[in-house]
Every structure is written in C-alpha cells, then in structure tokens.
Coordinates of C-alpha atoms and ligand atoms in Angstrom, one line a residue:
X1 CA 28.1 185.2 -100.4
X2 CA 32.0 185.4 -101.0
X3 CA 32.4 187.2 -97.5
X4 CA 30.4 184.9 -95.8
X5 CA 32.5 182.1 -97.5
X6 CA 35.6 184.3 -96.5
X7 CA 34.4 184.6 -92.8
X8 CA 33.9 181.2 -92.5
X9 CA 37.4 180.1 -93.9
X10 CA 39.2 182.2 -91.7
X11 CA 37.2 181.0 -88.8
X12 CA 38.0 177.5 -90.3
X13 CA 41.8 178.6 -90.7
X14 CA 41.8 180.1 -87.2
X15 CA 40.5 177.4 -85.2
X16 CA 43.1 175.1 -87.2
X17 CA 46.1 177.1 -86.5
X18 CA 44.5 177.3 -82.9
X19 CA 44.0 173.3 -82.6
X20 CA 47.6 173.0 -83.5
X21 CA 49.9 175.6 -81.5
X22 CA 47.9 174.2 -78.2
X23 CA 47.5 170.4 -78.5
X24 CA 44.1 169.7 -77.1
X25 CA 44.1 167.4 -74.1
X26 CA 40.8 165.3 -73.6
X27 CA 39.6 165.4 -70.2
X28 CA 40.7 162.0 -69.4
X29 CA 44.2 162.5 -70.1
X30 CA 43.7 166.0 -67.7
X31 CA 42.3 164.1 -65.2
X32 CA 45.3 161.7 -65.4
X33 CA 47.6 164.6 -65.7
X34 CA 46.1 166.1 -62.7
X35 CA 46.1 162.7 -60.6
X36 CA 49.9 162.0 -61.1
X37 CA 50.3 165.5 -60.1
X38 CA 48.7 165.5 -56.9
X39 CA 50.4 162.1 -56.3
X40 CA 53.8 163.9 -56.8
X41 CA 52.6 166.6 -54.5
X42 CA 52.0 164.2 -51.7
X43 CA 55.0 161.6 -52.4
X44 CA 56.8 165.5 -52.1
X45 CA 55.0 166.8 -48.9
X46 CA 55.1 163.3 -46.9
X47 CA 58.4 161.1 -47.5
X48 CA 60.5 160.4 -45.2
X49 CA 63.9 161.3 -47.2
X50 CA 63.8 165.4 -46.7
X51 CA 63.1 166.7 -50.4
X52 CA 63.9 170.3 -50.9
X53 CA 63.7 173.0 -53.9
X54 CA 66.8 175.7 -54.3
X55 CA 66.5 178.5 -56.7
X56 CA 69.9 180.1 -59.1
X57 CA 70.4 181.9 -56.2
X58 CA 70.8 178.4 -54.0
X59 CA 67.6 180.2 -52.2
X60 CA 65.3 177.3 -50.8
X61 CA 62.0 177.9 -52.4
X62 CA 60.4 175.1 -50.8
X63 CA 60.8 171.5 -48.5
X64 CA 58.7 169.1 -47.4
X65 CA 57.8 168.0 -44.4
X66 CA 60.7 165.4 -43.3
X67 CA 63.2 168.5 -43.9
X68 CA 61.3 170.4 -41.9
X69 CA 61.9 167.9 -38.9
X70 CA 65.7 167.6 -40.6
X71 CA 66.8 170.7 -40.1
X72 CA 64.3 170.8 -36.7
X73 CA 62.5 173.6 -37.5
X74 CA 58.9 174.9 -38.1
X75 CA 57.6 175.0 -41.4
X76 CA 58.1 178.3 -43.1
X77 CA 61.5 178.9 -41.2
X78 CA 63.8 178.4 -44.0
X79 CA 62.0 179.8 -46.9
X80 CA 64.3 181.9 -48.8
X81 CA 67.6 181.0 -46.5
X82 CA 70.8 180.2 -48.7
X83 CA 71.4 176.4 -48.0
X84 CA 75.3 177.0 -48.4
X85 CA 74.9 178.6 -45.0
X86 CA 73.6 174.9 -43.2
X87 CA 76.7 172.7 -44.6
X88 CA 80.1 172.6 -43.0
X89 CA 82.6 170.1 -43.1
X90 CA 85.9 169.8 -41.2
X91 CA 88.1 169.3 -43.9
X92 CA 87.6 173.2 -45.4
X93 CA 89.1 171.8 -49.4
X94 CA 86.8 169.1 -49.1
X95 CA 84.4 171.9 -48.2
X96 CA 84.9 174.4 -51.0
X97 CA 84.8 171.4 -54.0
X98 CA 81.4 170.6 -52.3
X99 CA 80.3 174.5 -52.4
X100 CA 81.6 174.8 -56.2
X101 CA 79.3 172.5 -57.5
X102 CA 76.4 173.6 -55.8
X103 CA 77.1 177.1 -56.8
X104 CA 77.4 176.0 -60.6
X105 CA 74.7 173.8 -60.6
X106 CA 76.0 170.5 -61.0
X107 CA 73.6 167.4 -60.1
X108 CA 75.4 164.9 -58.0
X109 CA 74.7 162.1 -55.4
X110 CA 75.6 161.0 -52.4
X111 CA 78.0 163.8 -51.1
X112 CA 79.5 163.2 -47.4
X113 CA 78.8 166.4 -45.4
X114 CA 77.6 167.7 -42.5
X115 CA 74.5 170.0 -41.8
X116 CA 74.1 172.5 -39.5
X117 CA 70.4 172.1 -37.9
X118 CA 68.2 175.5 -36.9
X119 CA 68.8 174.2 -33.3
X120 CA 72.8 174.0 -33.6
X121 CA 73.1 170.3 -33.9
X122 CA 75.3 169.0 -36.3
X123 CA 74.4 166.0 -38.1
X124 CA 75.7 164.1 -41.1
X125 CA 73.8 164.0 -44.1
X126 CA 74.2 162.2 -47.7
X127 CA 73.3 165.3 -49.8
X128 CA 72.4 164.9 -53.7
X129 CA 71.4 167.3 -56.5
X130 CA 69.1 167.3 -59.3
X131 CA 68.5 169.6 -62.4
X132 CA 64.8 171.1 -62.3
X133 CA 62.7 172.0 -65.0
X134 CA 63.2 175.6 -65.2
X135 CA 66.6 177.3 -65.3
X136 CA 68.6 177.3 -61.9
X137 CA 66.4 175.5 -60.5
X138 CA 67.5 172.1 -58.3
X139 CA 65.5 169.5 -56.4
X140 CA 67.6 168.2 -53.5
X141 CA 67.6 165.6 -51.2
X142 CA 69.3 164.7 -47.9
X143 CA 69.5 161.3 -46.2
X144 CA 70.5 161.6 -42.0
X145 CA 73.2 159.3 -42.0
X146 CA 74.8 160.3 -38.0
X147 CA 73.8 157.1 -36.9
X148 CA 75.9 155.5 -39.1
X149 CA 78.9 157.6 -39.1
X150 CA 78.6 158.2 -35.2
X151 CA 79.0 153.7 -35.8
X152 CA 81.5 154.2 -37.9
X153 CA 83.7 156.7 -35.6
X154 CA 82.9 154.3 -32.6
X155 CA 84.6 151.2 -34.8
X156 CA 87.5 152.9 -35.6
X157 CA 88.3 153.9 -32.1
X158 CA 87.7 151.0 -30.9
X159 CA 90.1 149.2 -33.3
X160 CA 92.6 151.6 -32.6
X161 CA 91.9 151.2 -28.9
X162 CA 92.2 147.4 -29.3
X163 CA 95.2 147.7 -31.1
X164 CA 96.9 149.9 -28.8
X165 CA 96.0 148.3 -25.6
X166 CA 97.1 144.6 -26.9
X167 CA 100.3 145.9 -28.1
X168 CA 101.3 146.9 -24.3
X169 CA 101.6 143.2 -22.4
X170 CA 102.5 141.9 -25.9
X171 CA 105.4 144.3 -25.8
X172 CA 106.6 143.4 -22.3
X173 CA 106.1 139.8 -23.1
X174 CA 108.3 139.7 -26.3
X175 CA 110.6 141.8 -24.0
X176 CA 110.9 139.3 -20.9
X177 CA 111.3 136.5 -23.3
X178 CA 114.3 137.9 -24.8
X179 CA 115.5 138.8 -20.9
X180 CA 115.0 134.7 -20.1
X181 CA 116.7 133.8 -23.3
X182 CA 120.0 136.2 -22.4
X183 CA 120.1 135.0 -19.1
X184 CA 119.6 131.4 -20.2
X185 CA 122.7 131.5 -22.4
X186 CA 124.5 132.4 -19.3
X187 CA 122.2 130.2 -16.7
X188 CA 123.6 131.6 -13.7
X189 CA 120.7 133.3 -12.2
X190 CA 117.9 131.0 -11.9
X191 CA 115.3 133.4 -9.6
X192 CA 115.3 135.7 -12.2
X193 CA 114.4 133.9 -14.7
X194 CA 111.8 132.7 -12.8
X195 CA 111.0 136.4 -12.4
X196 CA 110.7 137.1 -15.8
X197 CA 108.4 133.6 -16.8
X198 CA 105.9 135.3 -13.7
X199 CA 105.6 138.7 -15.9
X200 CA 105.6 136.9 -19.1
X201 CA 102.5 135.1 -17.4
X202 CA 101.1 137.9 -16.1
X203 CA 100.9 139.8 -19.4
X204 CA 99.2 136.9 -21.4
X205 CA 96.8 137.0 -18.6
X206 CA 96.4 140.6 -18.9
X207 CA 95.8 140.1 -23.0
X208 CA 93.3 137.3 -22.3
X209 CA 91.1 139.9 -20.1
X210 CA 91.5 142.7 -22.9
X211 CA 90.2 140.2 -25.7
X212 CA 87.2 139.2 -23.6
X213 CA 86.6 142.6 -22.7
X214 CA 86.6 143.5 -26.3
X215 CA 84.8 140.3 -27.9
X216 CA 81.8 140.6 -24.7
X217 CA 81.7 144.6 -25.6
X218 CA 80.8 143.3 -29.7
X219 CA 79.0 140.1 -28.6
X220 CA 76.6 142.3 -26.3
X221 CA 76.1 145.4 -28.6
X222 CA 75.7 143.1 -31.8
X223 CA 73.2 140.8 -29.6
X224 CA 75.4 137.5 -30.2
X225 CA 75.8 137.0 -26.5
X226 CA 74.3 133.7 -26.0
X227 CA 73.2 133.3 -22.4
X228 CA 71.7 129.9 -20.7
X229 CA 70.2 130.1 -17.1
X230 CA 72.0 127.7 -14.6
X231 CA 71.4 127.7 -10.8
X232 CA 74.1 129.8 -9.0
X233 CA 74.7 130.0 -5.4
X234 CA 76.3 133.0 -4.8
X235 CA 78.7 132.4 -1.7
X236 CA 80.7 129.8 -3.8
X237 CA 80.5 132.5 -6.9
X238 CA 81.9 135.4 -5.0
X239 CA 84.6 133.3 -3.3
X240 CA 85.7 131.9 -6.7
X241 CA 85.6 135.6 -7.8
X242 CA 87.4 137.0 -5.0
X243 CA 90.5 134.1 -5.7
X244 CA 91.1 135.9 -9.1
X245 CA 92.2 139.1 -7.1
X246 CA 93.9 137.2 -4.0
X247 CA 97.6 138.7 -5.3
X248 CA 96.2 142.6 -5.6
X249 CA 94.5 142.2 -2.2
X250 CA 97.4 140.5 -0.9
X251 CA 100.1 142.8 -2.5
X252 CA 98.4 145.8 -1.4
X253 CA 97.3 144.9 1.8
X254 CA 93.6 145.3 1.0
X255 CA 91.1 144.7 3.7
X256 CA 88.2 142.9 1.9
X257 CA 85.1 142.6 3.3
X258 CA 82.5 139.7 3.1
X259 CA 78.8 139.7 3.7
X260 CA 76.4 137.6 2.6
X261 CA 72.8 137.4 3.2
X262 CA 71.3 134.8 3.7
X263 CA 74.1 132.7 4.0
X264 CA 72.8 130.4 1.3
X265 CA 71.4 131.5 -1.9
X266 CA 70.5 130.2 -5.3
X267 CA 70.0 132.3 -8.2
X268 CA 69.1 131.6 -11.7
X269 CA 70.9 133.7 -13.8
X270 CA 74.0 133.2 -16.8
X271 CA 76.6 132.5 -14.9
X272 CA 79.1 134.1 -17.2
X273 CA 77.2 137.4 -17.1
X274 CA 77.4 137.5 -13.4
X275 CA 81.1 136.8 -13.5
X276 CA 81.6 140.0 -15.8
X277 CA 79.6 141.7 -13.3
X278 CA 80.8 141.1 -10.6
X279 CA 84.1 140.8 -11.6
X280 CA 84.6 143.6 -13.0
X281 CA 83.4 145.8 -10.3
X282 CA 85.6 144.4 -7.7
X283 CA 88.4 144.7 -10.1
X284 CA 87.7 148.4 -10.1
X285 CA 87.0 148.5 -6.0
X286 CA 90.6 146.4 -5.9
X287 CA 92.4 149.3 -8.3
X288 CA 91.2 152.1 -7.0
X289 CA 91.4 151.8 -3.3
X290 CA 95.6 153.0 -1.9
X291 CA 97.1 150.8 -0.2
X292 CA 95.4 149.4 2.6
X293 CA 91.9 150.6 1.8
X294 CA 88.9 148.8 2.6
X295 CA 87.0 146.8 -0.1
X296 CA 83.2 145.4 0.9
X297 CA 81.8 142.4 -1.3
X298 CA 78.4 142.1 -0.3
X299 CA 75.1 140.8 -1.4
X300 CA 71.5 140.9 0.2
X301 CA 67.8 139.3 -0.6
X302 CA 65.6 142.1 -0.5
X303 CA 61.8 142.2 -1.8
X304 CA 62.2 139.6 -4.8
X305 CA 65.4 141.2 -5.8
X306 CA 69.3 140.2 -5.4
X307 CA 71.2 143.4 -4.0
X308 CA 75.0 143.2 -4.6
X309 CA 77.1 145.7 -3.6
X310 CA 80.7 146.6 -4.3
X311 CA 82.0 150.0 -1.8
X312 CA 85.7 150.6 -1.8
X313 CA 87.5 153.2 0.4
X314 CA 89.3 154.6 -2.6
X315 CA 89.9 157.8 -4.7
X316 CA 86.1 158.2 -6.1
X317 CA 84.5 159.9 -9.2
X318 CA 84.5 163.3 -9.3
X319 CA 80.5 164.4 -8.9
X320 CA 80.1 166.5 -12.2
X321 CA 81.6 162.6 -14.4
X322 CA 79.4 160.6 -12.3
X323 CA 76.8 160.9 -15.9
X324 CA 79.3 159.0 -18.0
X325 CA 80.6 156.8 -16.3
X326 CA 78.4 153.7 -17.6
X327 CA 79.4 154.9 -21.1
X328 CA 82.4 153.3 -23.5
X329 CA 85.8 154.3 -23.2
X330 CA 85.0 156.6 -20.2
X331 CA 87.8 157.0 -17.4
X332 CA 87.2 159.7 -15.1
X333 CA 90.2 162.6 -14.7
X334 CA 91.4 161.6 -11.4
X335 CA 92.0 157.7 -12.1
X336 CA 93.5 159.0 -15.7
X337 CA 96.0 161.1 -13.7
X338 CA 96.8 158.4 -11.4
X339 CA 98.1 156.4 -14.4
X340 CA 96.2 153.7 -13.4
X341 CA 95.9 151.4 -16.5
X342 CA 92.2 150.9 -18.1
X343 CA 90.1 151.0 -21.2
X344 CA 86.8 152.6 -19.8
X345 CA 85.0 149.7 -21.0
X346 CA 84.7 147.8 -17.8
X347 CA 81.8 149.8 -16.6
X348 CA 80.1 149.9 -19.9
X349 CA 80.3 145.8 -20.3
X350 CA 79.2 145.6 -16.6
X351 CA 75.8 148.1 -17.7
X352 CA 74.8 146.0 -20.7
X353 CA 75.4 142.7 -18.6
X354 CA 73.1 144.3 -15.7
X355 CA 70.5 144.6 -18.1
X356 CA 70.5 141.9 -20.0
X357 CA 70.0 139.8 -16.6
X358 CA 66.7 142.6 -16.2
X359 CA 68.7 144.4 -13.6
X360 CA 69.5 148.1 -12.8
X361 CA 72.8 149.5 -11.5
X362 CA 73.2 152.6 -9.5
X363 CA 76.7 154.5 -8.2
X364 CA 77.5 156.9 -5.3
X365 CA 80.7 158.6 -4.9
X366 CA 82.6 161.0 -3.1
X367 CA 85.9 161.7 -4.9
X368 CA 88.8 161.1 -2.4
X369 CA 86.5 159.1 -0.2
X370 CA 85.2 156.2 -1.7
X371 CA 82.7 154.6 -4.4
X372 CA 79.4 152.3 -3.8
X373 CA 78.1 150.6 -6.8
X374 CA 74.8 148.6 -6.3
X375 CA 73.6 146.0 -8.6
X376 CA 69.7 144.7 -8.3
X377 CA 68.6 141.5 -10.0
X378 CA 65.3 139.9 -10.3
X379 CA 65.3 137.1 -7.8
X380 CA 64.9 134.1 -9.7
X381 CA 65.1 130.8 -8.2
X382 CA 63.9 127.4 -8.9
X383 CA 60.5 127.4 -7.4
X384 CA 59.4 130.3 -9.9
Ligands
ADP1 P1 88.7 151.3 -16.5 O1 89.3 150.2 -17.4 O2 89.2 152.6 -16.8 O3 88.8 150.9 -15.1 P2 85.9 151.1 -16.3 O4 84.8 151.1 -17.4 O5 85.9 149.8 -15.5 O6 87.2 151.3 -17.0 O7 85.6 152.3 -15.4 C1 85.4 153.6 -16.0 C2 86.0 154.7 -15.1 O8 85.2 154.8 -13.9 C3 87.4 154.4 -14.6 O9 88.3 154.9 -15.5 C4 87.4 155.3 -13.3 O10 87.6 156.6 -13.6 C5 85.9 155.1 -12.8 N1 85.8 154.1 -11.8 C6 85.2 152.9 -11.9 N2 85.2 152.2 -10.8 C7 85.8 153.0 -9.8 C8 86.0 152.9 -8.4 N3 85.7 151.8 -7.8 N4 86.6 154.0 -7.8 C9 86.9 155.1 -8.5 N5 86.7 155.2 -9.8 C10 86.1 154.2 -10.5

C-alpha cells in the first residue's frame, strides 16, 4: 500500500513540476498563437516595403518578396550574400559610420544610402535596422526612395541653373546703367547713351524670357498650367510670332520662309501654349542657322491634324544626341562649343506644351546641314 501511495505521489509530484516548467497553452490560445503567426508570415512575404533578415555575420538569411523585386533578382539569389557588399555611398566617411553600425549591431532608422541592385543599377534606399529575437540576429527594411532624390537633385540644379543664368543680363544691366550714369555726368555723348539704354533693354527682355521659361517648366511639370481653348488663326499667330525675331533675322540676314496652307485656318487650341511652341522652335531655327541661312516657317492641314514645321539651314544635332534632346537642360556638343547661349530647356517646355495640346513632335537632323522639327496637332475647329 505505501508503494502504491509512493508511486502515485511521485506521479502526482511529476506531473506538477511538469505542468509548471512548460506552461500549458489551451488550444484556443494555440490556435491564436498560430493565426497571428501565419498573419506575420504573410504581412512578411507580401508587403510592399522590402523586409529582410541578416544573421551576426550580416549574412541574409531571408527577404520577402518586394526585396526580391528591390534588389531585381530571383528569389533564392541572395541567400547567404553579405549585405555590406550591396550599399555604397559617395561620400566614403559617410560610408564607413554607416558600415560600423551595421557591423556592431546597432538598430537604426532611416539611413540615406545607396544600393547596389543584382542588375548594376544604383538606387537610393532609406535603410533601417532592428534587433531580432535571437542573438545577431536583425530584421531590416529598405524604402526605394530614387524617385525622390533623383526630384531632389533635379531641384537643386535647376535653382542653381536659375540662379546662374538670371545673374548674366542682370549683370550687364547693373553694368550699362553705371556706363549711362558716367556718361550722363559728363552728357557729351548722347548716341551712346542711347546705346547703352538699348542693351539695358535688351537684357530685361532677355530676363523676362528666362523667368517664363523657368515658371512654364514648374507650372507644366507640377500640372498648374492653366489652359482655356480660344479660336486661333494661325497666319496672324505666326506673323505676330515671327515680329518677336524681326532684329535676329534682320541682323543676321536670315532668309525666312513662309508657307501656309490653306491660307486661312482656325484652330482651337491655348493660345499661350502655341506661342511657347512655336516660339521657341523658331527661336532655335533663328540661333542656330550662320549668317545668311535659310529658316522655313510652315504649317499644313493634313488628315484631321495641324502639321507645323520649323527646318533651318543651320549647324544640326549630332545623330548619336538626337535621344535627348527633348530632355531638360540638354544642349547638344556642337551648339555648347559654339558658345551659343541657352538653358536646354527650350526643347523640353516645347515637348510637354506638344502634349498637353494632344500632339506629337518629331526631329530630323544632319549635323552641319540643317534641322526639321515637325509638330502635329489634333485639328480642332469650331464645327467639332
Ligand atoms: P537651348 O536653350 O540650349 O537652345 P533648347 O532646349 O531649346 O535649349 O535646345 C536644346 C538643344 O537642342 C540645344 O542646346 C541645341 O543643342 C539643340 N537644338 C535645338 N534646336 C536646334 C536647331 N534648330 N539646330 C541645331 N540644334 C538645335
């Protein structure tokens, strides 16, 4: 009797130590367990920010699927790579701080740096860095953030293009002002002060085109270009854009040629995109033709759509920049040798005008010869 009372307390004793070094979980509270766990697992697999898991050894262990497309891979391609290996920055201090705490295993957020992808692109990522459970062990995360920086590099070089190119005819207007002023004191000389008022003139005018080329370029990318329709008859509209240039053509010696057809036509269109338009295009034709070239201003109706052309006899685009031409601050090698002045963003303003109007535009060009660039518009006139 006394064994049997001695087997059963040490059963008794050894379920009770049992039942308290392992805390029993009711199947509910596994069920829940396993739930939340297989959520985790497929918030892991399927979100969009690119998860990934680094061992002591800053091994990756594992990533999900949005790192996967990150680093533009396939799926078991970077198991066991050291992820020191994808980051690079320019700035090699900035670099080494950056590698220091990975290697020690801080966490951190929101660190600036750039990734190399499996492909050789290199992207910009916001990289942060967790603590896992077990020992060495990180989560981390990485946020593609090029489109924003590439945003952010485009701003600043385009402030400090602004900047620059203002301070030029700003520059030589403070300085003829202070010419007209000396030579007033003495007021012998009166043609040239008249001389320097013309260049004083000249450069505000030249400052009013750079601010409108700069404030279209935002108002059209930021889409706070506010157009209105209005009837335009385009024989008046290029004559009143041909006047602009009358001094180039005339100073030059330009031969510029006309042809319109039909001789009359109306088309509904903003009237202020068209002016950039075409504006800017003959502006181009008028600066990049030598002295006496040939300059044709034409437009035709043909199947539903409004064919303006602008060919110019001048020093053309060499064939292998003909690609870039449409894009922003763009100026091909030979008209950046010829010291011509220009911003490259004519062409780019003229593009996103073209389209907004639910055009196309299309250039031909033999370098040395000449350049053809052909604008087509929808034909819209009142009847439709
Ligand atoms: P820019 O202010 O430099 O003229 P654009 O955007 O208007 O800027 O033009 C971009 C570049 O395209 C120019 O710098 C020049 O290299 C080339 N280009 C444009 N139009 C012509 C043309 N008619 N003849 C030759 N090159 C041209």
């Amino acid at each position: 009797l006394l064994s049997q009372a001695m087997v059963a307390m040490v059963v008794v004793v050894w379920y009770l130590v049992k039942s308290m070094s392992k805390p029993k979980i009711s199947s509910a509270k596994e069920n829940e367990l396993m739930a939340s766990l297989a959520q985790f697992k497929s918030l892991y697999k399927h979100s969009p920010v690119p998860y990934l898991t680094i061992d002591g050894k800053d091994l990756i262990k594992s990533h999900n699927l949005a790192a996967t497309r990150l680093f533009r891979t396939t799926i078991d391609d970077l198991k066991d790579t050291d992820i020191v290996n994808y980051l690079t920055l320019e700035d090699e201090n900035e670099l080494s701080v950056l590698l220091g705490k990975i290697e020690t295993g801080y966490s951190f957020t929101d660190e600036e740096v750039q990734l190399r992808a499996r492909d050789g692109a290199l992207l910009w990522v916001s990289l942060s860095m967790f603590s896992g459970s077990s020992k060495g062990t990180r989560l981390v995360s990485m946020v593609d953030i090029t489109r924003k920086k590439m945003i952010d590099i485009a701003k600043t070089e385009f402030v400090s293009l602004a900047t620059h190119q203002l301070r030029t005819p700003v520059a030589a207007i403070r300085w003829n002002l202070d010419l007209m002023r000396k030579g007033l004191e003495k007021a012998s000389d009166i043609e040239k002060l008249f001389g320097y008022l013309d260049r004083v003139e000249r450069n505000s005018i030249r400052m009013t085109t750079l601010i409108d080329d700069f404030l279209n370029v935002s108002k059209l990318e930021t889409g706070t270009f506010a157009t209105s329709s209005e009837m335009i008859e385009l024989s008046n509209f290029f004559q009143s854009v041909v006047e602009e240039y009358t001094g180039s053509v005339e100073e030059k010696k330009i031969n510029l040629k006309r042809s319109e057809q039909p001789s009359k036509l109306s088309l509904l269109a903003d009237k202020r995109l068209l002016h950039i338009i075409v504006s800017n295009l003959l502006s181009n034709a008028v600066k990049y033709v030598p002295e006496s070239g040939v300059v044709v201003l034409q437009y035709e109706l043909i199947d539903k759509e409004v064919v303006i052309t602008v060919a110019d006899s001048g020093i053309g685009i060499p064939v292998d920049q003909l690609d870039n031409l449409f894009t922003k601050f763009f100026r091909a090698r030979n008209a950046e040798r010829q010291a011509t002045e220009g911003t490259g963003l004519g062409l780019y303003v003229v593009k996103q005008s073209v389209e907004k109007l639910g055009g196309t535009i299309a250039v031909s060009s033999v370098e040395g010869q000449g350049t053809t660039f052909e604008v087509r518009l929808p034909y819209i006139s009142m009847e439709d």
